[in-house]
Short mmCIF file of C-alpha atoms and ligand atoms in Angstrom, two decimals:
data_model
loop_
_atom_site.label_atom_id
_atom_site.label_comp_id
_atom_site.label_asym_id
_atom_site.label_seq_id
_atom_site.Cartn_x
_atom_site.Cartn_y
_atom_site.Cartn_z
CA MET A 1448 0.00 0.00 0.00
CA VAL A 1449 1.38 3.40 -0.88
CA TRP A 1450 0.24 6.49 0.93
CA ALA A 1451 1.13 9.85 -0.48
CA THR A 1452 2.68 11.59 2.46
CA ALA A 1453 3.20 15.14 3.44
CA LEU A 1454 6.83 14.49 4.37
CA ASN A 1455 7.63 12.80 1.08
CA ASP A 1456 5.92 15.49 -0.91
CA ARG A 1457 7.97 18.16 0.69
CA LYS A 1458 11.15 16.20 0.16
CA ALA A 1459 10.41 16.00 -3.55
CA ASN A 1460 9.92 19.76 -3.67
CA SER A 1461 12.92 20.65 -1.56
CA PRO A 1462 15.74 22.48 -3.33
CA ALA A 1463 18.63 20.50 -4.73
CA GLY A 1464 21.63 19.83 -2.54
CA GLY A 1465 19.71 18.17 0.27
CA GLY A 1466 22.40 15.48 0.63
CA THR A 1467 22.95 12.13 -1.03
CA PRO A 1468 19.78 10.84 -2.68
CA LEU A 1469 18.49 7.69 -1.02
CA SER A 1470 17.81 4.52 -2.99
CA PRO A 1471 14.11 3.65 -3.57
CA GLU A 1472 14.30 0.85 -0.95
CA THR A 1473 15.63 3.10 1.76
CA GLU A 1474 13.40 6.06 0.94
CA ARG A 1475 10.58 4.93 3.18
CA SER A 1476 8.71 7.65 4.94
CA LEU A 1477 8.06 7.16 8.62
CA PHE A 1478 4.66 8.75 8.12
CA GLY A 1479 3.68 6.20 5.45
CA GLU A 1480 5.06 3.38 7.53
CA ILE A 1481 2.95 4.26 10.57
CA LEU A 1482 -0.16 4.84 8.46
CA ASP A 1483 0.31 1.48 6.74
CA TRP A 1484 0.69 -0.37 9.99
CA MET A 1485 -2.33 1.34 11.51
CA LEU A 1486 -4.72 1.24 8.56
CA ALA A 1487 -3.83 -2.01 6.79
CA PRO A 1488 -5.12 -4.14 9.70
CA LEU A 1489 -8.39 -2.18 9.43
CA LEU A 1490 -8.90 -3.62 5.95
CA PHE A 1491 -8.95 -7.10 7.47
CA VAL A 1492 -10.92 -6.20 10.56
CA TRP A 1493 -13.71 -4.46 8.71
CA PRO A 1494 -15.05 -7.43 6.69
CA LEU A 1495 -14.76 -9.51 9.84
CA SER A 1496 -16.87 -7.02 11.76
CA ILE A 1497 -19.49 -7.05 8.95
CA ALA A 1498 -19.67 -10.86 9.14
CA PHE A 1499 -20.12 -10.77 12.93
CA THR A 1500 -22.79 -8.07 12.69
CA HIS A 1501 -24.65 -10.16 10.14
CA TYR A 1502 -24.60 -13.23 12.33
CA PHE A 1503 -25.79 -11.41 15.45
CA ALA A 1504 -28.40 -9.41 13.50
CA ASN A 1505 -29.97 -12.69 12.29
CA ASN A 1506 -30.12 -13.99 15.85
CA VAL A 1507 -31.70 -10.80 17.09
CA ALA A 1508 -34.22 -10.73 14.22
CA ASN A 1509 -35.25 -14.35 14.86
CA PHE A 1510 -36.10 -13.76 18.47
CA PRO A 1511 -39.44 -11.78 18.30
CA TYR A 1512 -40.76 -13.74 15.29
CA ASP A 1513 -39.88 -17.07 16.92
CA GLN A 1514 -41.86 -15.88 19.90
CA SER A 1515 -45.01 -15.34 17.76
CA LEU A 1516 -44.53 -18.75 16.02
CA ARG A 1517 -44.30 -20.29 19.49
CA GLU A 1518 -47.62 -18.64 20.43
CA HIS A 1519 -49.27 -19.95 17.25
CA VAL A 1520 -48.20 -23.49 18.12
CA ALA A 1521 -49.50 -23.07 21.70
CA THR A 1522 -52.85 -21.67 20.48
CA ILE A 1523 -53.37 -24.61 18.09
CA SER A 1524 -52.26 -27.09 20.76
CA ARG A 1525 -54.85 -25.76 23.18
CA GLN A 1526 -57.61 -26.51 20.66
CA ILE A 1527 -56.84 -30.25 20.45
CA GLN A 1528 -59.07 -32.44 22.50
CA MET A 1529 -59.09 -36.18 23.16
CA VAL A 1530 -62.41 -37.78 22.52
CA ASP A 1531 -62.47 -41.51 23.30
CA GLY A 1532 -58.68 -41.60 23.22
CA LYS A 1533 -58.64 -40.05 19.76
CA PRO A 1534 -57.44 -36.53 19.02
CA VAL A 1535 -60.03 -34.13 17.68
CA ILE A 1536 -59.43 -30.53 16.60
CA SER A 1537 -61.80 -27.82 15.57
CA LEU A 1538 -59.89 -24.61 14.81
CA HIS A 1539 -61.68 -21.43 15.73
CA ALA A 1540 -62.22 -18.96 12.94
CA ALA A 1541 -60.17 -16.43 14.94
CA THR A 1542 -57.23 -18.79 15.01
CA ARG A 1543 -57.39 -19.38 11.26
CA ALA A 1544 -57.57 -15.64 10.68
CA MET A 1545 -54.59 -15.10 12.95
CA LEU A 1546 -52.60 -17.70 11.04
CA ARG A 1547 -53.31 -16.14 7.67
CA ALA A 1548 -52.97 -12.53 8.82
CA ASP A 1549 -49.35 -11.97 7.75
CA GLU A 1550 -48.71 -9.42 5.00
CA LEU A 1551 -45.12 -10.25 4.16
CA ASP A 1552 -44.73 -13.93 4.89
CA SER A 1553 -46.69 -17.04 3.96
CA VAL A 1554 -47.71 -19.08 7.01
CA TYR A 1555 -48.20 -22.85 6.83
CA PHE A 1556 -49.46 -25.16 9.54
CA HIS A 1557 -50.73 -28.63 10.09
CA VAL A 1558 -51.74 -31.06 12.85
CA LEU A 1559 -50.86 -34.76 12.27
CA THR A 1560 -51.36 -37.86 14.33
CA GLN A 1561 -48.44 -40.20 14.96
CA ASP A 1562 -49.54 -42.32 11.97
CA ARG A 1563 -49.29 -39.24 9.71
CA LYS A 1564 -53.02 -38.69 9.47
CA LEU A 1565 -53.77 -35.03 8.77
CA LEU A 1566 -56.22 -33.54 11.22
CA VAL A 1567 -56.07 -30.01 9.83
CA GLY A 1568 -53.81 -27.78 7.69
CA ASP A 1569 -51.35 -28.30 4.84
CA GLN A 1570 -50.78 -31.95 4.00
CA ASP A 1571 -47.38 -31.62 2.34
CA LEU A 1572 -45.63 -29.49 4.98
CA PRO A 1573 -42.61 -31.71 5.83
CA VAL A 1574 -42.54 -33.61 9.11
CA PRO A 1575 -39.44 -33.33 11.40
CA GLU A 1576 -37.16 -36.32 11.30
CA THR A 1577 -37.16 -37.29 14.94
CA THR A 1578 -35.50 -40.46 16.03
CA GLY A 1579 -35.24 -40.64 19.78
CA LYS A 1580 -37.88 -40.10 22.41
CA GLY A 1581 -35.77 -37.35 23.94
CA GLU A 1582 -36.36 -35.29 20.81
CA ARG A 1583 -40.11 -35.13 21.29
CA VAL A 1584 -40.76 -34.14 24.87
CA PRO A 1585 -44.52 -33.44 25.00
CA GLY A 1586 -45.35 -29.75 25.26
CA GLU A 1587 -41.83 -28.61 24.33
CA ILE A 1588 -41.64 -26.30 21.29
CA TYR A 1589 -38.79 -26.91 18.82
CA PHE A 1590 -37.54 -24.87 15.88
CA ARG A 1591 -35.86 -25.71 12.60
CA ASP A 1592 -34.91 -23.97 9.33
CA MET A 1593 -35.55 -25.59 5.98
CA GLU A 1594 -36.72 -25.04 2.43
CA TYR A 1595 -40.32 -25.46 1.34
CA LYS A 1596 -41.80 -24.68 -2.07
CA GLY A 1597 -38.47 -23.09 -3.04
CA GLN A 1598 -38.47 -20.69 -0.11
CA ASP A 1599 -36.61 -20.58 3.19
CA ILE A 1600 -38.94 -21.26 6.08
CA ARG A 1601 -38.65 -21.28 9.84
CA VAL A 1602 -40.74 -24.03 11.51
CA ALA A 1603 -41.95 -24.27 15.12
CA TYR A 1604 -43.30 -27.65 16.13
CA SER A 1605 -44.46 -29.50 19.21
CA PHE A 1606 -45.63 -32.99 20.13
CA ILE A 1607 -48.86 -33.10 22.15
CA ALA A 1608 -49.69 -36.19 24.20
CA GLU A 1609 -52.06 -37.18 27.02
CA PRO A 1610 -50.24 -37.62 30.29
CA GLN A 1611 -51.44 -41.23 30.64
CA ALA A 1612 -51.26 -42.10 26.93
CA PRO A 1613 -48.67 -44.65 25.64
CA ALA A 1614 -45.35 -43.20 24.45
CA ASP A 1615 -46.07 -43.65 20.73
CA GLN A 1616 -49.38 -41.82 20.88
CA TRP A 1617 -48.93 -38.18 20.08
CA VAL A 1618 -50.13 -35.40 17.83
CA LEU A 1619 -47.72 -33.17 15.93
CA VAL A 1620 -48.47 -29.47 15.63
CA GLU A 1621 -46.32 -27.54 13.15
CA VAL A 1622 -46.49 -23.86 12.24
CA ALA A 1623 -44.05 -22.50 9.60
CA GLU A 1624 -43.50 -19.16 8.01
CA THR A 1625 -41.26 -17.82 5.28
CA THR A 1626 -38.33 -15.68 6.47
CA GLU A 1627 -39.01 -12.42 4.62
CA LYS A 1628 -39.79 -10.37 7.76
CA ARG A 1629 -36.73 -11.77 9.53
CA THR A 1630 -34.42 -11.04 6.58
CA GLN A 1631 -35.74 -7.51 6.36
CA LEU A 1632 -35.23 -6.89 10.09
CA ALA A 1633 -31.74 -8.42 10.04
CA ASN A 1634 -30.82 -6.27 7.03
CA ARG A 1635 -32.09 -3.19 8.78
CA ILE A 1636 -29.98 -3.99 11.86
CA VAL A 1637 -26.86 -4.61 9.71
CA ALA A 1638 -27.43 -1.38 7.80
CA SER A 1639 -27.89 0.64 10.98
CA VAL A 1640 -24.56 -0.67 12.27
CA ILE A 1641 -22.54 -0.61 9.05
CA LEU A 1642 -23.73 2.62 7.45
CA PRO A 1643 -22.39 4.92 10.17
CA GLN A 1644 -19.04 3.16 9.76
CA PHE A 1645 -18.80 4.57 6.23
CA ILE A 1646 -18.66 7.99 7.83
CA ILE A 1647 -16.77 7.09 11.01
CA ILE A 1648 -13.91 5.18 9.36
CA PRO A 1649 -12.89 7.84 6.80
CA LEU A 1650 -13.21 10.37 9.63
CA ALA A 1651 -10.94 8.22 11.82
CA VAL A 1652 -8.43 7.91 8.97
CA MET A 1653 -8.45 11.68 8.53
CA LEU A 1654 -7.98 12.21 12.27
CA VAL A 1655 -5.11 9.68 12.33
CA TRP A 1656 -3.56 11.43 9.34
CA PHE A 1657 -3.92 14.79 10.99
CA GLY A 1658 -2.59 13.47 14.31
CA LEU A 1659 0.38 11.85 12.65
CA SER A 1660 1.39 14.91 10.72
CA ARG A 1661 1.09 16.93 13.96
CA GLY A 1662 3.06 14.26 15.85
CA LEU A 1663 5.82 14.15 13.25
CA ARG A 1664 6.12 17.91 13.14
CA PRO A 1665 9.19 18.00 15.43
CA LEU A 1666 10.92 15.73 12.93
CA THR A 1667 10.14 18.11 10.08
CA ARG A 1668 11.27 21.04 12.23
CA LEU A 1669 14.55 19.26 12.98
CA ARG A 1670 15.06 18.53 9.29
CA ASN A 1671 14.44 22.17 8.42
CA THR A 1672 16.91 23.29 11.08
CA ILE A 1673 19.59 21.04 9.61
CA GLU A 1674 18.72 21.93 6.01
CA HIS A 1675 18.89 25.66 6.59
CA ARG A 1676 22.17 25.56 8.44
CA ASP A 1677 25.22 27.38 7.20
CA PRO A 1678 27.53 24.68 5.76
CA ALA A 1679 30.38 26.06 7.87
CA ASP A 1680 28.33 26.02 11.08
CA LEU A 1681 29.48 23.03 13.13
CA SER A 1682 27.92 24.16 16.42
CA PRO A 1683 25.70 21.60 18.17
CA ILE A 1684 21.96 21.47 17.44
CA ALA A 1685 19.86 22.66 20.40
CA THR A 1686 18.08 19.73 22.09
CA ARG A 1687 15.62 22.03 23.86
CA ARG A 1688 12.59 21.47 21.62
CA VAL A 1689 13.56 18.03 20.43
CA PRO A 1690 11.21 15.20 21.53
CA GLU A 1691 12.57 12.58 23.91
CA GLU A 1692 12.75 9.85 21.24
CA LEU A 1693 14.86 12.01 18.93
CA GLU A 1694 17.23 13.21 21.61
CA PRO A 1695 19.72 10.32 21.34
CA LEU A 1696 19.82 10.84 17.56
CA VAL A 1697 20.48 14.57 17.91
CA GLU A 1698 23.08 13.92 20.60
CA ALA A 1699 24.88 11.41 18.39
CA PHE A 1700 24.74 13.92 15.56
CA ASN A 1701 26.11 16.64 17.86
CA GLU A 1702 28.97 14.37 18.90
CA MET A 1703 29.77 13.81 15.23
CA LEU A 1704 29.67 17.58 14.66
CA GLU A 1705 32.03 18.05 17.60
CA ARG A 1706 34.47 15.51 16.15
CA MET A 1707 34.24 17.16 12.73
CA LYS A 1708 34.83 20.55 14.32
CA ARG A 1709 37.95 19.31 16.09
CA ASN A 1710 39.18 17.73 12.85
CA VAL A 1711 38.54 20.86 10.83
CA GLU A 1712 40.27 23.01 13.46
CA ALA A 1713 43.26 20.64 13.55
CA GLN A 1714 43.44 20.72 9.76
CA GLN A 1715 43.21 24.49 9.66
CA ARG A 1716 45.96 24.74 12.25
CA PHE A 1717 48.07 22.28 10.33
CA VAL A 1718 47.61 24.11 7.03
CA ALA A 1719 48.42 27.44 8.68
CA ASP A 1720 51.51 25.97 10.37
CA ALA A 1721 52.61 24.27 7.16
CA ALA A 1722 52.21 27.52 5.20
CA HIS A 1723 54.19 29.36 7.84
CA GLN A 1724 56.92 26.73 7.84
CA MET A 1725 57.14 26.80 4.05
CA ARG A 1726 57.37 30.56 4.03
CA THR A 1727 60.69 30.59 5.94
CA PRO A 1728 62.74 28.47 3.48
CA LEU A 1729 61.07 30.18 0.52
CA THR A 1730 61.92 33.65 1.88
CA GLY A 1731 65.49 32.40 2.46
CA LEU A 1732 65.66 31.12 -1.11
CA LYS A 1733 64.40 34.42 -2.50
CA THR A 1734 66.95 36.40 -0.51
CA GLN A 1735 69.74 34.10 -1.67
CA ALA A 1736 68.59 34.33 -5.29
CA GLN A 1737 68.49 38.15 -5.10
CA PHE A 1738 71.93 38.12 -3.57
CA ALA A 1739 73.26 35.77 -6.30
CA ALA A 1740 71.75 37.99 -9.01
CA ARG A 1741 73.78 40.94 -7.75
CA GLU A 1742 76.99 38.90 -7.35
CA THR A 1743 79.76 39.43 -9.94
CA ASN A 1744 82.51 37.39 -8.34
CA PRO A 1745 82.20 33.86 -9.85
CA GLU A 1746 83.39 32.17 -6.62
CA ALA A 1747 80.89 34.04 -4.49
CA LEU A 1748 78.20 33.37 -7.06
CA ARG A 1749 78.96 29.61 -6.95
CA HIS A 1750 78.73 29.75 -3.15
CA ALA A 1751 75.36 31.51 -3.32
CA LEU A 1752 74.08 28.92 -5.80
CA ARG A 1753 75.23 26.08 -3.53
CA GLN A 1754 73.27 27.69 -0.68
CA ILE A 1755 70.23 27.94 -2.92
CA ALA A 1756 70.57 24.21 -3.69
CA THR A 1757 70.74 23.42 0.07
CA GLY A 1758 67.71 25.63 0.65
CA VAL A 1759 65.78 23.80 -2.07
CA ASP A 1760 66.76 20.46 -0.49
CA ARG A 1761 65.47 21.64 2.86
CA ALA A 1762 62.22 22.91 1.40
CA GLY A 1763 61.87 19.62 -0.51
CA ARG A 1764 62.35 17.63 2.70
CA LEU A 1765 59.72 19.72 4.46
CA VAL A 1766 57.24 19.14 1.64
CA ASN A 1767 57.98 15.40 1.80
CA GLN A 1768 57.43 15.36 5.55
CA LEU A 1769 54.14 17.23 5.20
CA LEU A 1770 53.04 14.76 2.51
CA THR A 1771 54.00 11.79 4.68
CA LEU A 1772 52.01 13.21 7.57
CA ALA A 1773 49.01 13.86 5.35
CA ARG A 1774 49.23 10.36 3.86
CA THR A 1775 49.57 8.74 7.28
CA GLU A 1776 46.63 10.65 8.67
CA GLY A 1777 44.34 10.12 5.74
CA SER A 1778 43.44 6.47 5.41
CA GLU A 1779 45.16 6.29 2.01
CA ILE A 1780 47.55 3.80 3.56
CA GLY A 1781 45.18 2.29 6.02
CA GLN A 1782 44.70 -0.78 8.10
CA GLN A 1783 43.89 -2.84 5.01
CA GLN A 1784 47.51 -2.75 3.85
CA HIS A 1785 48.94 -4.03 7.08
CA GLU A 1786 50.62 -7.40 6.82
CA PRO A 1787 52.97 -9.57 8.86
CA THR A 1788 56.40 -7.95 8.65
CA ASP A 1789 59.80 -8.83 10.08
CA LEU A 1790 60.68 -5.58 11.91
CA SER A 1791 64.28 -6.78 12.42
CA GLN A 1792 64.89 -7.11 8.71
CA LEU A 1793 63.13 -3.86 7.91
CA VAL A 1794 65.11 -1.80 10.45
CA ARG A 1795 68.38 -3.45 9.37
CA GLU A 1796 67.77 -2.18 5.81
CA VAL A 1797 67.04 1.36 7.03
CA VAL A 1798 70.18 1.34 9.20
CA GLU A 1799 72.21 0.25 6.16
CA ASP A 1800 70.87 3.28 4.24
CA TRP A 1801 72.05 5.59 7.06
CA VAL A 1802 75.55 4.17 7.55
CA ILE A 1803 77.10 6.64 5.06
CA VAL A 1804 75.38 9.64 6.68
CA ALA A 1805 76.58 8.49 10.13
CA LEU A 1806 80.12 7.90 8.82
CA ASP A 1807 80.16 11.38 7.27
CA LYS A 1808 79.31 12.85 10.68
CA GLY A 1809 81.82 10.60 12.47
CA ILE A 1810 79.15 8.67 14.34
CA ASP A 1811 79.24 4.94 15.04
CA LEU A 1812 75.88 3.54 13.92
CA GLY A 1813 75.17 0.02 15.14
CA PHE A 1814 72.34 -2.52 14.94
CA GLU A 1815 71.41 -5.26 17.42
CA SER A 1816 68.67 -7.82 16.90
CA PRO A 1817 67.75 -11.25 18.27
CA GLY A 1818 66.72 -12.48 14.80
CA LYS A 1819 63.23 -12.43 13.35
CA ALA A 1820 60.73 -10.15 15.11
CA MET A 1821 57.29 -10.35 13.54
CA ILE A 1822 54.66 -7.62 13.81
CA THR A 1823 51.78 -6.63 11.54
CA GLY A 1824 52.24 -3.37 9.80
CA ASN A 1825 52.75 -1.38 6.68
CA ALA A 1826 56.36 -1.63 5.49
CA PHE A 1827 56.39 1.86 3.91
CA LEU A 1828 55.19 3.55 7.08
CA LEU A 1829 57.43 1.47 9.36
CA ARG A 1830 60.47 2.41 7.28
CA GLU A 1831 59.44 6.07 7.57
CA LEU A 1832 59.17 5.68 11.35
CA ALA A 1833 62.62 4.08 11.71
CA LYS A 1834 64.12 6.65 9.36
CA ASN A 1835 62.89 9.58 11.46
CA LEU A 1836 64.17 8.09 14.72
CA ILE A 1837 67.62 7.33 13.26
CA ASP A 1838 67.72 10.76 11.64
CA ASN A 1839 67.05 12.39 15.03
CA ALA A 1840 69.61 10.26 16.86
CA ILE A 1841 72.32 11.12 14.32
CA ARG A 1842 71.29 14.76 14.13
CA TYR A 1843 71.25 15.34 17.89
CA THR A 1844 74.49 13.47 18.55
CA PRO A 1845 77.79 15.28 18.08
CA SER A 1846 80.63 13.83 16.04
CA GLY A 1847 82.37 10.89 17.73
CA GLY A 1848 79.15 9.71 19.36
CA HIS A 1849 77.33 6.37 19.14
CA VAL A 1850 73.89 5.48 17.88
CA THR A 1851 72.50 1.96 18.40
CA CYS A 1852 69.32 0.60 16.82
CA ARG A 1853 67.98 -2.35 18.75
CA ILE A 1854 65.16 -4.84 18.33
CA ILE A 1855 63.95 -6.56 21.51
CA ASP A 1856 61.34 -9.32 21.35
CA THR A 1857 59.73 -9.97 24.74
CA GLY A 1858 57.32 -12.57 23.36
CA LYS A 1859 54.30 -10.27 23.77
CA THR A 1860 55.84 -7.08 22.41
CA VAL A 1861 58.49 -6.16 19.88
CA LEU A 1862 60.46 -3.06 20.92
CA LEU A 1863 62.32 -0.82 18.51
CA GLU A 1864 64.91 1.22 20.40
CA VAL A 1865 67.16 3.94 19.00
CA GLU A 1866 69.72 4.88 21.65
CA ASP A 1867 72.25 7.69 21.33
CA ASP A 1868 74.78 9.43 23.54
CA GLY A 1869 74.10 12.84 22.11
CA ILE A 1870 72.75 16.08 23.54
CA GLY A 1871 69.89 14.28 25.30
CA ILE A 1872 66.51 15.60 26.32
CA SER A 1873 64.81 16.61 29.55
CA LEU A 1874 61.74 14.69 30.76
CA GLU A 1875 59.48 17.77 30.32
CA GLN A 1876 60.67 18.40 26.75
CA ALA A 1877 60.36 14.68 25.94
CA GLU A 1878 56.56 15.00 26.42
CA LEU A 1879 56.29 17.97 24.06
CA VAL A 1880 58.50 16.96 21.16
CA PHE A 1881 55.79 14.73 19.60
CA GLU A 1882 53.72 17.86 18.85
CA ARG A 1883 53.81 19.04 15.27
CA PHE A 1884 56.43 21.70 14.50
CA TYR A 1885 57.67 21.58 18.08
CA ARG A 1886 61.44 21.85 18.43
CA VAL A 1887 63.51 22.22 21.58
CA ASP A 1888 64.87 25.78 21.50
CA ASP A 1889 68.53 24.90 21.52
CA ALA A 1890 68.09 21.94 19.16
CA ALA A 1891 71.14 21.64 17.03
CA GLY A 1892 70.88 21.60 13.27
CA GLU A 1893 68.02 22.32 10.90
CA GLY A 1894 64.64 20.72 11.17
CA SER A 1895 60.97 21.49 11.03
CA GLY A 1896 59.74 19.62 14.11
CA LEU A 1897 57.66 17.12 12.14
CA GLY A 1898 59.79 13.97 12.51
CA LEU A 1899 58.40 12.79 15.86
CA ALA A 1900 54.84 13.86 14.93
CA ILE A 1901 55.13 11.50 11.96
CA VAL A 1902 56.53 8.77 14.26
CA GLN A 1903 53.59 9.23 16.63
CA GLU A 1904 51.03 9.11 13.83
CA ILE A 1905 52.53 5.93 12.36
CA ALA A 1906 52.74 4.32 15.82
CA ASN A 1907 49.05 5.12 16.38
CA GLN A 1908 48.16 3.47 13.09
CA HIS A 1909 49.94 0.33 14.33
CA ASP A 1910 48.41 0.43 17.82
CA ALA A 1911 51.94 0.97 19.05
CA ARG A 1912 53.30 3.43 21.63
CA ALA A 1913 56.20 5.79 20.89
CA THR A 1914 58.27 7.46 23.63
CA LEU A 1915 61.45 9.52 23.92
CA ARG A 1916 63.33 9.42 27.24
CA PRO A 1917 66.67 10.55 28.58
CA ASN A 1918 69.17 7.71 28.18
CA PRO A 1919 69.17 5.75 31.49
CA ARG A 1920 72.72 4.55 30.71
CA GLY A 1921 74.10 8.09 30.85
CA LYS A 1922 74.34 10.78 28.13
CA GLY A 1923 71.86 11.07 25.30
CA ALA A 1924 68.32 9.87 24.64
CA VAL A 1925 66.43 6.66 23.87
CA ALA A 1926 63.52 6.63 21.48
CA ARG A 1927 61.34 3.55 21.83
CA VAL A 1928 58.31 2.17 19.96
CA ALA A 1929 56.47 -0.86 21.37
CA PHE A 1930 54.53 -3.08 18.92
CA ALA A 1931 52.41 -6.18 19.63
CA THR A 1932 54.15 -9.40 18.48
CA TRP A 1933 52.44 -11.14 15.57
CA TYR A 1934 51.91 -14.88 15.70
CA PRO A 1935 50.74 -16.97 12.73
CA PRO A 1936 47.19 -18.25 13.16
CA LEU A 1937 47.02 -21.76 14.62
CA PRO A 1938 46.51 -24.50 11.97
CA PRO A 1939 43.20 -26.39 12.26
CA PRO A 1940 43.52 -29.53 14.46
CA ALA A 1941 44.56 -32.62 12.46
CA PRO A 1942 41.82 -35.26 12.13
CA PRO A 1943 42.37 -38.21 14.49
CA GLU A 1944 44.05 -41.14 12.75
CA ASP A 1945 41.82 -44.06 11.99
CA TYR A 1946 43.99 -46.87 13.31
CA ALA A 1947 41.47 -49.59 12.39
CA GLU A 1948 41.52 -48.44 8.74
CA LEU A 1949 45.36 -48.29 8.70
CA TYR A 1950 45.51 -51.81 10.11
CA ARG A 1951 43.15 -53.13 7.42
CA GLN A 1952 45.23 -51.54 4.62
CA SER A 1953 48.64 -52.77 5.87
CA PRO A 1954 49.95 -56.00 4.25
CA PRO A 1955 49.61 -59.09 6.44
CA LEU A 1956 52.70 -59.92 8.48
CA GLY A 1957 54.77 -62.85 7.23
CA PRO A 1958 55.38 -65.99 9.28
N1 ATP B 47 67.45 11.73 19.82
C1 ATP B 47 67.18 12.95 20.25
N2 ATP B 47 67.99 13.56 21.13
C2 ATP B 47 67.72 14.78 21.58
N3 ATP B 47 66.70 15.54 21.20
C3 ATP B 47 65.85 15.00 20.31
C4 ATP B 47 66.05 13.69 19.79
N4 ATP B 47 65.03 13.43 18.97
C5 ATP B 47 64.27 14.53 18.93
N5 ATP B 47 64.74 15.49 19.73
C6 ATP B 47 64.14 16.79 19.99
O1 ATP B 47 62.82 16.78 19.61
C7 ATP B 47 62.53 17.83 18.69
C8 ATP B 47 61.49 17.36 17.72
O2 ATP B 47 61.99 16.35 16.89
P1 ATP B 47 61.40 16.11 15.48
O3 ATP B 47 62.06 14.96 14.85
O4 ATP B 47 59.94 16.08 15.62
O5 ATP B 47 61.74 17.42 14.73
P2 ATP B 47 63.10 17.91 14.15
O6 ATP B 47 64.10 16.81 14.19
O7 ATP B 47 63.47 19.16 14.85
O8 ATP B 47 62.75 18.28 12.68
P3 ATP B 47 62.41 17.24 11.51
O9 ATP B 47 61.01 17.52 11.22
O10 ATP B 47 63.32 17.66 10.42
O11 ATP B 47 62.68 15.89 12.02
C9 ATP B 47 63.83 18.12 18.03
O12 ATP B 47 63.87 19.43 17.61
C10 ATP B 47 64.81 17.86 19.17
O13 ATP B 47 64.96 19.00 19.96
MG1 MG B 48 63.67 14.95 13.40
#
């Protein structure tokens, strides 16, 4: 059943841009749904109520007319007399007149002896098929419905007997009438019950319709509030006038808005910071280029150009870091690309890439590992993480220092440690350095403060925890990332060996 609904209509007319269009299956109006569930059962109940009314109307209509049939039988019965043990009847003229007095229905009657001898009345009026004695208690009046001369008739009949007479001596009195009066009365009763329903039911439907559209008004109001909102407005929706049932929905929506707001703010901050960070190397580059343009001495010019090249490298690194952060944050490289990885092997390769850099700076770069250390993760991101930690350790360790990369497998966790004996870090600073663009004031060398933010982001994606602490063994710092150890899934249990079958298949033993 499809009900045109006020809510749907308005949706169709609403201006474009009201969100993603819903598929025909999902576009089910609440209004229509409630109407369907309320009114569809009515369609079944109504015919049922008509059938009941009909049945009870017939019963009610039978009652008064049965009463008058009963009186006719009693009147005739009173006029039977026993003369010498034989029944004799002489119907009064008044009784005959009474019997024929009906305008609408034909009345039939007869009086028969037990051997079917007609004493008075219609010969061919059928006789009741009685079998047992219990079915003809003298004086009792019985009723039955049947057909006679092609018409429905209602018959009242009674067996009259002398108190002292033998059991098989009786007289049957039957009075029957066609059912026209009864049908008319029953029809009138049915009509008087059903006809008002033709007014009451449409009225009820209209009232339900009206009530529903009033009841669903808060929903429409809420929709309008959301529809007319400024796209940039992420403030929570007021729950003041929202009905109780909708409150959880609005609250969930508000929580989502709050999360979106935080995200948008973080993004705006990040973009602003990134722009600011980019501006510094670009300004430096411009100054150097202007300086080079004015330079006439070829040696000085070459020096200026070399500085420009370094500046470009630095700017390029910053852009790469920003891209890595953006890629790590966005789910471009997401959980779906995580796979079992040997962290030992992966870190060993990264360390190998950094040996030259360490050598250049006069730093001893070492690697310690117990062998395979399996975790689940994304190799690209893990390499990026290791690279940033090793870069920091080398950068913040003066020439002649030591940097050791270490893998420790505790069975439950795999730890990646990068230990150095460099400038070190205080406990307070160690908490702050994971913030984006945060650098310790006296940090040696160039950097943009993104390395540890990237490490943190990648660790989060791997459900791992990254920390930086002062080196407990003395000078320097230790960066540590703790991952959960990966274990291969257990193979399904082997089916039990069928020894009896093996025994049957084996060749018989020789003598
Ligand atoms: N191994 C370390 N020893 C001492 N200080 C460190 C170490 N690692 C990081 N830091 C401090 O933490 C700060 C933040 O480090 P982070 O790697 O995020 O940025 P960065 O190295 O300054 O710049 P970049 O974005 O180029 O890596 C550094 O500026 C430095 O002061
Ligand atoms: Mg760094």
